[in-house]
Short mmCIF file of C-alpha atoms and ligand atoms in Angstrom, two decimals:
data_model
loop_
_atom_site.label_atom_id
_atom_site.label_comp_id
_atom_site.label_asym_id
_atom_site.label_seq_id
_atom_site.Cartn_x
_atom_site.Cartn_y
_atom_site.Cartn_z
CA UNK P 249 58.57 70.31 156.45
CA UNK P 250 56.11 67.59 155.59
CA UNK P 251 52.60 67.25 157.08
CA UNK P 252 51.98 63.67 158.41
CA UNK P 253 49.64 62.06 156.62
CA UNK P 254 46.25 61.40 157.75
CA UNK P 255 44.79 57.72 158.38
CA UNK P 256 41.20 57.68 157.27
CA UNK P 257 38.41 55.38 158.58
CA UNK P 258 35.78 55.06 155.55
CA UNK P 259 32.83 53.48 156.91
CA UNK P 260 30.58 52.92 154.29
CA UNK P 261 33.10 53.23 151.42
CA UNK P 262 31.06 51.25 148.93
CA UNK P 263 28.19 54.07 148.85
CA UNK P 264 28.01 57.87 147.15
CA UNK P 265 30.05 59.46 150.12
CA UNK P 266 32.08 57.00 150.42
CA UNK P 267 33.69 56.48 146.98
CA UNK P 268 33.91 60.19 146.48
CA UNK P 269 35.71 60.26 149.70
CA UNK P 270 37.81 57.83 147.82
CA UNK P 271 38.60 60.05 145.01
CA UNK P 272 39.30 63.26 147.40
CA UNK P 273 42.09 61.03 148.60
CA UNK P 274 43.34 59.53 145.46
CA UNK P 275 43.76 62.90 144.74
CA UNK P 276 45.36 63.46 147.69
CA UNK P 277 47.95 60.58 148.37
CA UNK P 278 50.42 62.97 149.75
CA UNK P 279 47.56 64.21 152.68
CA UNK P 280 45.69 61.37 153.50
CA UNK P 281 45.89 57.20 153.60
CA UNK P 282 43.02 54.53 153.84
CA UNK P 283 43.31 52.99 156.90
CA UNK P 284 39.28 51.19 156.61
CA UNK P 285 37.22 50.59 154.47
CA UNK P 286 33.53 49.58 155.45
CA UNK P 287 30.82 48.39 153.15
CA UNK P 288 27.70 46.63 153.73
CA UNK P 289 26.06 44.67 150.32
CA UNK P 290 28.57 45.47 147.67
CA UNK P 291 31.25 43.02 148.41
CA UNK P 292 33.38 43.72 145.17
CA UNK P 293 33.58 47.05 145.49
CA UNK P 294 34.41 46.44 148.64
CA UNK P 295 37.71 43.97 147.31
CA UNK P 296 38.45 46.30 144.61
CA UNK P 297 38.61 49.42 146.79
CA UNK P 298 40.52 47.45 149.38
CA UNK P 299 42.91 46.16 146.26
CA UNK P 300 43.41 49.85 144.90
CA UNK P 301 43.81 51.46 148.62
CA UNK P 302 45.89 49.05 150.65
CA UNK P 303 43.76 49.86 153.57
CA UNK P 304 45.19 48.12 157.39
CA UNK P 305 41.53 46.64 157.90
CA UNK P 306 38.21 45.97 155.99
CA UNK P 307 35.00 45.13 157.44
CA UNK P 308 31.85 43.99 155.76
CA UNK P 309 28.80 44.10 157.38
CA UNK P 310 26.87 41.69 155.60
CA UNK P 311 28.08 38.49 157.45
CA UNK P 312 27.72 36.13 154.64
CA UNK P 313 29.60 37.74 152.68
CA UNK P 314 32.95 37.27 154.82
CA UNK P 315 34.28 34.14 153.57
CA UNK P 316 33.86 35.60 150.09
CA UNK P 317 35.93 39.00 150.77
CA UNK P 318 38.14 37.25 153.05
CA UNK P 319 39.49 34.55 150.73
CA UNK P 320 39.95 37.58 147.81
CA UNK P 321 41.83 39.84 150.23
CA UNK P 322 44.14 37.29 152.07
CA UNK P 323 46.53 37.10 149.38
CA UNK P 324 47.07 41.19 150.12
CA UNK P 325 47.98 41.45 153.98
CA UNK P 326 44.30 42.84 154.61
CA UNK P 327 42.24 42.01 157.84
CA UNK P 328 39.48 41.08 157.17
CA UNK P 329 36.51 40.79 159.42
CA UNK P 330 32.54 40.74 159.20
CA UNK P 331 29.79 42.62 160.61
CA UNK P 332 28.32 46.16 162.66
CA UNK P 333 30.26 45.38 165.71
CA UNK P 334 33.23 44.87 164.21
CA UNK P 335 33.32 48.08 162.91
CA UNK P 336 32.42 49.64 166.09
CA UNK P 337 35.74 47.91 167.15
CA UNK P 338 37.81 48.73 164.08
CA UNK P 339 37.51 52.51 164.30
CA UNK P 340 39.27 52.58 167.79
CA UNK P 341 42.63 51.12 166.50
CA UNK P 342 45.43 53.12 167.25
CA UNK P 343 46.46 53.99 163.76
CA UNK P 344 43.37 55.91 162.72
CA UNK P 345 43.12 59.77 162.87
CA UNK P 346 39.67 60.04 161.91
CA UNK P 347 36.37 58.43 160.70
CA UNK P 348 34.46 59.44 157.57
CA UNK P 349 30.93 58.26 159.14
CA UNK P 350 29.35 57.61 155.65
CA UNK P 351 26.60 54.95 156.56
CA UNK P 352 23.59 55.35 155.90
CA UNK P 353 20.70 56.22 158.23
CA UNK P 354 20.39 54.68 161.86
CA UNK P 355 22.64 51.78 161.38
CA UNK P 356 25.61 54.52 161.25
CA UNK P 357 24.68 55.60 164.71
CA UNK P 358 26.60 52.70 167.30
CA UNK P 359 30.08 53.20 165.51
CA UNK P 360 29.67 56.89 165.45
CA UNK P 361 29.33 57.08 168.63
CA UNK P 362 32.35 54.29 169.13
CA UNK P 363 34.24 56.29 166.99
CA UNK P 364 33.89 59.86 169.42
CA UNK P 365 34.04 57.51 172.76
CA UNK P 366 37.90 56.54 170.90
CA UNK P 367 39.08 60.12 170.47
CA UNK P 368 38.94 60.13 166.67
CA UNK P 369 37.99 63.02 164.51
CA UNK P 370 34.30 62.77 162.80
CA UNK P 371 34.19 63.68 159.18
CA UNK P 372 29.98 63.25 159.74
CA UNK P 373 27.86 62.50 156.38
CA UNK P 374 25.99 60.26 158.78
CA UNK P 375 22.79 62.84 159.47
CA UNK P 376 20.83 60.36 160.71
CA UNK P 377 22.97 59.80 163.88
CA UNK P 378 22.42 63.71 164.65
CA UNK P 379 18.36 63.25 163.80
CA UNK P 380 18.26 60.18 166.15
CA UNK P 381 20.61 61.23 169.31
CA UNK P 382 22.00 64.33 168.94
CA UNK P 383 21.97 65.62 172.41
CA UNK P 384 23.89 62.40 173.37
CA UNK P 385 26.23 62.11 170.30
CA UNK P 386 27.27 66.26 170.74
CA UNK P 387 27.21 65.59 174.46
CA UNK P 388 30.16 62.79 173.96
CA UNK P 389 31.64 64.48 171.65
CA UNK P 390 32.36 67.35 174.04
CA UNK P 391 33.61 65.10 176.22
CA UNK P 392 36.06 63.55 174.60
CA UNK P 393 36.71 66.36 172.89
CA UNK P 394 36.20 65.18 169.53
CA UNK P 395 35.24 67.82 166.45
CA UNK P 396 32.17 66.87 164.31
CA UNK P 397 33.15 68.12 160.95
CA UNK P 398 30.21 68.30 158.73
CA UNK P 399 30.03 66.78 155.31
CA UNK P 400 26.58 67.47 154.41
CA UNK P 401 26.80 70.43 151.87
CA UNK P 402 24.54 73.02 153.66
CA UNK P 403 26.29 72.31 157.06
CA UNK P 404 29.60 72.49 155.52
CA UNK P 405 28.50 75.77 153.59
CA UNK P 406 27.43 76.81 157.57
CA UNK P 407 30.48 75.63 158.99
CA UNK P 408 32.86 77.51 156.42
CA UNK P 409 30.76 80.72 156.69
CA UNK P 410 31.65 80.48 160.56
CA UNK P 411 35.14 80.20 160.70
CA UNK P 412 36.85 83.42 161.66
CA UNK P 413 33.57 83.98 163.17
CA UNK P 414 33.78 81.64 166.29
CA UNK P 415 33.53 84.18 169.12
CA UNK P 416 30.45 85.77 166.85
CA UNK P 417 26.83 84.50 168.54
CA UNK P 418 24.35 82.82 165.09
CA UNK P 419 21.45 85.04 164.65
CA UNK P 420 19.58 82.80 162.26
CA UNK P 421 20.75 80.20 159.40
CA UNK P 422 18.99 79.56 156.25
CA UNK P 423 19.62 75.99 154.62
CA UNK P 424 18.70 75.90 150.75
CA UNK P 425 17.24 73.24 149.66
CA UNK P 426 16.69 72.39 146.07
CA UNK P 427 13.31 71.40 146.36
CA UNK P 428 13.72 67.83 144.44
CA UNK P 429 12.51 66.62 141.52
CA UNK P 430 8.91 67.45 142.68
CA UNK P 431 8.96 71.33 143.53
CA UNK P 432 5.96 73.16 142.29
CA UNK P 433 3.88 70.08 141.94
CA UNK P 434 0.75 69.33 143.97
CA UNK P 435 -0.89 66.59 146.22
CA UNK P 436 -2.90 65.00 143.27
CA UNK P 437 0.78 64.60 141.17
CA UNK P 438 2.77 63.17 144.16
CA UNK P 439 -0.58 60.80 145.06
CA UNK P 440 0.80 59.16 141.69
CA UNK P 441 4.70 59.65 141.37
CA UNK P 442 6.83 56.29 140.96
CA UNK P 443 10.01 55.59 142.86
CA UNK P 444 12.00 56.03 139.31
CA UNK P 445 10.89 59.63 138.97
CA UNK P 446 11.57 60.68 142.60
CA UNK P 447 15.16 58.45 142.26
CA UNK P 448 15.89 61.30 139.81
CA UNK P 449 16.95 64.23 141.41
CA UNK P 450 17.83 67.54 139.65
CA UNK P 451 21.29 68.47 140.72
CA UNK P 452 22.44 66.24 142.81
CA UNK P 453 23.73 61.88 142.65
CA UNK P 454 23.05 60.43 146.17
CA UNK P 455 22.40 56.97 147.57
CA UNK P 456 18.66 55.51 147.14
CA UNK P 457 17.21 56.67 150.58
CA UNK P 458 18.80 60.35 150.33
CA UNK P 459 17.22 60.78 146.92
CA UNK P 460 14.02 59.98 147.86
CA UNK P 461 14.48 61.93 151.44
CA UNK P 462 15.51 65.26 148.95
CA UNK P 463 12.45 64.43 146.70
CA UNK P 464 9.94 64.09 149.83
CA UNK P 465 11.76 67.25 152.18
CA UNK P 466 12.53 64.80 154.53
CA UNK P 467 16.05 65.41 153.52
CA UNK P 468 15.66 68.79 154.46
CA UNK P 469 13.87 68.07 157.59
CA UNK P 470 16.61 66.04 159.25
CA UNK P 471 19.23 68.30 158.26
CA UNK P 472 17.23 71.12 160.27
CA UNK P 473 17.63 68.74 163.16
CA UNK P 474 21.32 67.74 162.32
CA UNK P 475 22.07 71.84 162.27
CA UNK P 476 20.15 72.45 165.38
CA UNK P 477 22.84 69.66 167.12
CA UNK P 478 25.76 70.67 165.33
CA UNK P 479 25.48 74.66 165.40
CA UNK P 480 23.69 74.60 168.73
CA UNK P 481 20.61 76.85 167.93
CA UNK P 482 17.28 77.05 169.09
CA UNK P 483 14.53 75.73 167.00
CA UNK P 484 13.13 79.19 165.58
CA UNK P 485 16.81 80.22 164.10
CA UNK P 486 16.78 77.28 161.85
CA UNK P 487 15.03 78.67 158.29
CA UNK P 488 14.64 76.70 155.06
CA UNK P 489 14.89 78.51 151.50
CA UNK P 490 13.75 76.49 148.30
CA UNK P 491 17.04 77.58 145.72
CA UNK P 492 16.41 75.23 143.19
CA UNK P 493 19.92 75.90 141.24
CA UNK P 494 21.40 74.25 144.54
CA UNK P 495 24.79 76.77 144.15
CA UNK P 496 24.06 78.91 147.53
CA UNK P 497 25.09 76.07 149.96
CA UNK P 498 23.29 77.51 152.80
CA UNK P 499 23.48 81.38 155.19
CA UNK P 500 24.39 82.53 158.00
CA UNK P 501 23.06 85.78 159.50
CA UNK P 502 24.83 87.03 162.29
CA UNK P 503 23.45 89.73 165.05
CA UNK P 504 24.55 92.40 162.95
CA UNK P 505 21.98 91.35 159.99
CA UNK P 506 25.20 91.17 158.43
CA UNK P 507 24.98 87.71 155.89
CA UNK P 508 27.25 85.19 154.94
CA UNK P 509 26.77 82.43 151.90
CA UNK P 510 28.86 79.78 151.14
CA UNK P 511 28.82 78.81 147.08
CA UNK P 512 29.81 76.80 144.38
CA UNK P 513 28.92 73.86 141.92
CA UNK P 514 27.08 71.33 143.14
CA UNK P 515 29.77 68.50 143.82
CA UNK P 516 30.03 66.56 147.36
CA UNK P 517 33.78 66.21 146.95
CA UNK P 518 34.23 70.14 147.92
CA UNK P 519 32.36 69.37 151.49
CA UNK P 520 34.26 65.77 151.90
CA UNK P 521 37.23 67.28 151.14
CA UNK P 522 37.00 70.21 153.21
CA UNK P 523 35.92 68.20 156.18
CA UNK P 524 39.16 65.99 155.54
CA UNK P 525 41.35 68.52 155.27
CA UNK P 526 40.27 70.83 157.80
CA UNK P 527 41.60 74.07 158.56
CA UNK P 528 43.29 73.59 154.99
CA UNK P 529 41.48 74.30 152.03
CA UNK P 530 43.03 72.06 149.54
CA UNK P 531 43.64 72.73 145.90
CA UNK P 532 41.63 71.04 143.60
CA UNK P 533 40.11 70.67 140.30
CA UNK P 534 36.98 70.55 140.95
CA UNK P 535 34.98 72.29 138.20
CA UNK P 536 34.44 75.90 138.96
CA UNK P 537 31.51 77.80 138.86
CA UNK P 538 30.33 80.01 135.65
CA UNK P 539 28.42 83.02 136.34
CA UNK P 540 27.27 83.12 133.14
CA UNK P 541 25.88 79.67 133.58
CA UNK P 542 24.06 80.68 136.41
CA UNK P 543 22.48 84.41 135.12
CA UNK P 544 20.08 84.06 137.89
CA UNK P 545 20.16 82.31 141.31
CA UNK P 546 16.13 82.57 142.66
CA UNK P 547 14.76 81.55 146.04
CA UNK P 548 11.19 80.88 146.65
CA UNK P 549 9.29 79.45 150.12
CA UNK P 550 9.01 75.82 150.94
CA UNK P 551 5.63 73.89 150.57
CA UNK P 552 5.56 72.51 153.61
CA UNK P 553 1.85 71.44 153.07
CA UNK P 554 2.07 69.84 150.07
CA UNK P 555 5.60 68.60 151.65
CA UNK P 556 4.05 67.61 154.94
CA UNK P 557 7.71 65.72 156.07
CA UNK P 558 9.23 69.12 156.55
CA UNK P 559 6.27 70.41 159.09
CA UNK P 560 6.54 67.06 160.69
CA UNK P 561 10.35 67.02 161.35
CA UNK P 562 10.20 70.59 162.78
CA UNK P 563 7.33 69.39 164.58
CA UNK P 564 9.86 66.83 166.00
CA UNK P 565 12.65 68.94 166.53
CA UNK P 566 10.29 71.38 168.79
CA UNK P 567 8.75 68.55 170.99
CA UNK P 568 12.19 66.72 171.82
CA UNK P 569 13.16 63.76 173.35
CA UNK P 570 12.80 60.39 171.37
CA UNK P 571 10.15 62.47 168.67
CA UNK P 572 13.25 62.71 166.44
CA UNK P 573 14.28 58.97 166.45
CA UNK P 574 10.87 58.31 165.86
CA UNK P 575 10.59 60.48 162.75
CA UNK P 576 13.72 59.04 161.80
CA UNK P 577 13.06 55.02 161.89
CA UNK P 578 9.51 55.87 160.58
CA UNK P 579 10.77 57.62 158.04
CA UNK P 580 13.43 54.87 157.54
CA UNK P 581 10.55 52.01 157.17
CA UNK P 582 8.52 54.33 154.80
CA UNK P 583 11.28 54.86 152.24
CA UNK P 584 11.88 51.35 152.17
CA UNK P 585 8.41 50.81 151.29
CA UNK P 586 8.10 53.17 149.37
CA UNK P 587 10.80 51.70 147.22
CA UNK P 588 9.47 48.39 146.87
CA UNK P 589 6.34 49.34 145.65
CA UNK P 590 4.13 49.05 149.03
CA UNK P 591 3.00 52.46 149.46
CA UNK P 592 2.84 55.72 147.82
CA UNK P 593 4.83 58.79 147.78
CA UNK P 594 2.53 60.85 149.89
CA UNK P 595 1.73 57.56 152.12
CA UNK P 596 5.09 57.94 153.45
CA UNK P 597 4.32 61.21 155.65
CA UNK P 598 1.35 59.02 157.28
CA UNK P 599 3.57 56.25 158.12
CA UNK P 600 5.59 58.78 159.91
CA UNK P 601 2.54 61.13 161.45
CA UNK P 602 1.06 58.02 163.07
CA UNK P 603 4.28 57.28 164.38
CA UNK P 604 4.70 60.45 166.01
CA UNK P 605 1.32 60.07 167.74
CA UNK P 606 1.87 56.47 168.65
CA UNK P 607 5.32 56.03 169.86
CA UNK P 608 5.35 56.54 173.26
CA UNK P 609 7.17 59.90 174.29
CA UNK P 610 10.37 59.98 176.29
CA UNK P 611 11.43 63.10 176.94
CA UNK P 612 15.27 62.79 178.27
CA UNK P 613 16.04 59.60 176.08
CA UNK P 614 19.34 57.61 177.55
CA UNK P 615 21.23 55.60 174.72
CA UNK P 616 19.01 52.25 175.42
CA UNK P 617 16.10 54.49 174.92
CA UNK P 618 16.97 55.58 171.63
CA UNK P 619 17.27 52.01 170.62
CA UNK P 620 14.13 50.79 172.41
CA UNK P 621 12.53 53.70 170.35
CA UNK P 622 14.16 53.23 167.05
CA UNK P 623 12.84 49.14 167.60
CA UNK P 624 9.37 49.74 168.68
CA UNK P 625 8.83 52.24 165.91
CA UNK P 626 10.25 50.08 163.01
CA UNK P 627 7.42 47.83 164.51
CA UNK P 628 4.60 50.14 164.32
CA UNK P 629 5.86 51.58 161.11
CA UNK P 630 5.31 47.89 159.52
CA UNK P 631 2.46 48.00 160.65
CA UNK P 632 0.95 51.20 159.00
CA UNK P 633 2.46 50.40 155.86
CA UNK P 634 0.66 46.93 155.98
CA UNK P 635 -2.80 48.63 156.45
CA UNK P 636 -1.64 51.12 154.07
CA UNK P 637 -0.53 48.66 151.56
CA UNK P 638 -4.00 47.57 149.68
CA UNK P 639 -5.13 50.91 149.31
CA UNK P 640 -2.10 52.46 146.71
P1 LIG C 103 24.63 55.03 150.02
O1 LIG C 103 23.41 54.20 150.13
O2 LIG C 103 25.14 55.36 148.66
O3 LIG C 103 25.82 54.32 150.82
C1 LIG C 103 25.64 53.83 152.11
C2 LIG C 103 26.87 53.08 152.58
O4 LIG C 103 26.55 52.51 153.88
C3 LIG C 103 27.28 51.92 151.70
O5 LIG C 103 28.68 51.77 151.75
C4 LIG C 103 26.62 50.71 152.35
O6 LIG C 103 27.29 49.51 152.09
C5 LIG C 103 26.71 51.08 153.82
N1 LIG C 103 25.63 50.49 154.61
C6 LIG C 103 24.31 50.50 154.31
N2 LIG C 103 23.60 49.86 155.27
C7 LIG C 103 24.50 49.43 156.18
C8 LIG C 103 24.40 48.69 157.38
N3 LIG C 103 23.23 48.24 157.84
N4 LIG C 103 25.52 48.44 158.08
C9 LIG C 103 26.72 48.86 157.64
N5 LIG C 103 26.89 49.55 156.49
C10 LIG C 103 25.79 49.83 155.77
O7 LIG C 103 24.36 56.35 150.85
P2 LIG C 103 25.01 57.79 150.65
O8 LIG C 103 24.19 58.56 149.70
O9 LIG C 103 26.48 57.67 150.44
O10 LIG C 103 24.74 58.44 152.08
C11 LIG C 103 25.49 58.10 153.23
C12 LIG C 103 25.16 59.09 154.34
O11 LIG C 103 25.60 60.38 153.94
C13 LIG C 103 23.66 59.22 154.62
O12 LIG C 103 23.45 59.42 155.97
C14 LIG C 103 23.27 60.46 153.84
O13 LIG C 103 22.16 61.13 154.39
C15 LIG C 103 24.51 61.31 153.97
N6 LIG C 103 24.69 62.28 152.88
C16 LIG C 103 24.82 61.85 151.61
C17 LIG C 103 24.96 62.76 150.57
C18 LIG C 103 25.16 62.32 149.15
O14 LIG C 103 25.39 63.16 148.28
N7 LIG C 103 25.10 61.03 148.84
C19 LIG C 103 24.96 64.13 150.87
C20 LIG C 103 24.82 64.54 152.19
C21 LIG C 103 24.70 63.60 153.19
MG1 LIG C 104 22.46 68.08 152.34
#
């Protein structure tokens, strides 16, 4: 007997996530169909995606580009329709089983949480939504009980390593990091790195603001925050481990001291596909990993001094409340600046420091909290990178 098939909401198809999502289901016709497609600037993408996948709906954010998408897509029987809200309201249809959340950073957060109010199943890249509200989004979640089925790679390596192991209490996890393009260097280097050498990451090909998150540790800061929200753990059994060949995906030690690792090449299609096709593990051809590639696999500490983002989002995590949000749009604004030149590498952990101290502290945030917060921060983040600005 047949499976159903799966209707997939892709918001954000147009990015990295998203159109290797695409290819995990092109690869998968039988398992899965394209029942969205999201994207925000890249509007042909957008109409060739839509062309290739015959999805029900299509939504691009970017307003102005509507008439543009909508006149190429008529001709195929596609809705078409334009801006966030609209895909807050497309993800509730009827017809969709669940919703790859595969924005990027805060503006993912409103149809996430539209998405687990409508009863679908989250496939979550979306980290940012975790970093900004997690007690909220896991507290609706479990609710409407909805799954959140991780798609970043160390969750996912956390999240495999657990099953068959639900009834087993977490005594720690370890997330690997790869340490970026930067590991090893010092203050003086980073005071001088361009955005093109932190845009070029080791092992892995991400979207713009996830590079330069990975190269800075504020990657690896956020997903401490997105594990303590999706795992339920306590700030102190959340560890990082620098693994620079990125092939351990991340550990889990449970009470025993016993260990569990989950490993393989570094590809985001395993974690998207696994998330998609969960509780199967579906065949693939993935390439698979050499030992004799790999003759050693080493682990060192992280520099969280030189790499202040990582102090300051465990900093965060411990105080609570709207700290996390703040770290988040801070972070958000210095990237951005950081990519157009304004400030410098190292710059970007003051824009987010002074934030922490500034932003006034709520400490049991409601939803219109979080967005008051994520507002007034952007604000004061401006700000600091303006009197920041003259002195790179
Ligand atoms: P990306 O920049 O490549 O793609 C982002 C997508 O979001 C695009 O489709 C873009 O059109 C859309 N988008 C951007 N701004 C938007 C807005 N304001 N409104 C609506 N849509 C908007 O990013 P990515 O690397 O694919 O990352 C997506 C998410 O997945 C991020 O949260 C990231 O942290 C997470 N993630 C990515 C990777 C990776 O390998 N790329 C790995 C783990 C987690
Ligand atoms: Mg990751």
């Amino acid at each position: 007997m047949s499976k159903e098939k799966k209707n997939i909401a892709i918001l954000g198809s147009t990015g990295s996530i998203g159109t290797q999502a695409l290819d995990v289901i092109r690869a998968n016709a039988d398992a899965f169909t394209v029942e969205v497609l999201t994207g925000n600037g890249n509007a042909d993408l957008l109409i060739k995606q839509a062309m290739e996948f015959n999805p029900n709906t299509v939504v691009i954010a970017d307003e102005s580009k509507y008439a543009y998408v909508k006149d190429a897509l008529q001709p195929h029987d596609i809705k078409v329709f334009a801006g966030n809200k609209a895909i807050s309201e497309v993800v509730q249809m009827d017809s969709v089983d669940m919703v790859l959340a595969a924005i990027v950073g805060y503006a993912g957060l409103e149809s996430t949480i539209a998405a687990i109010k409508a009863e679908k199943q989250i496939a979550l890249a979306n980290k940012e939504t975790l970093v900004v509200a997690g007690d909220l989004v896991t507290a609706l979640a479990k609710q409407h009980g909805v799954n959140l089925y991780p798609v970043d790679s160390e969750h996912s390596a956390i999240f495999q390593c657990l099953a068959g192991e639900w009834q087993n209490p977490i005594e720690k996890i370890y997330l690997t990091a790869s340490g970026g393009p930067f590991r090893g260097k010092d203050a003086a280097f980073l005071a001088t790195v361009k955005k093109e050498q932190a845009l070029k990451h080791p092992n892995w090909e991400m979207g713009a603001k996830i590079t330069i998150d990975s190269a800075s540790l504020m990657n690896k800061g956020l997903e401490v925050i997105e594990a303590k929200w999706l795992f339920n753990l306590k700030p102190e059994q959340i560890d990082v481990i620098v693994h620079p060949q990125s092939i351990v995906h991340s550990l889990v030690q449970f009470t025993d001291g016993s260990m569990k690792a989950q490993m393989g090449l570094p590809d985001m299609k395993l974690p998207i596909q696994y998330a998609l096709g969960f509780p199967d593990r579906m065949k693939s051809d993935f390439p698979r990993f050499n030992f004799m590639n790999y003759p050693q696999l080493t682990f060192e500490k992280a520099d969280t001094k030189t790499f202040r983002n990582l102090a300051l989002a465990f900093e965060a995590m411990d105080k609570g409340g709207n700290s996390p949000c703040v770290l988040n749009a801070a972070n958000e604004i210095a990237v951005d600046a950081f990519l157009k030149d304004k400030i410098g590498f190292l710059q970007m952990s003051d824009v987010v420091e002074k934030c922490l101290q500034t932003v006034d502290f709520i400490g049991k945030p409601g939803y219109t909290d979080y967005v008051e917060t994520d507002k007034e921060t952007r604000r004061i983040a401006e700000e600091v990178v303006q009197s920041l600005k003259f002195k790179v």
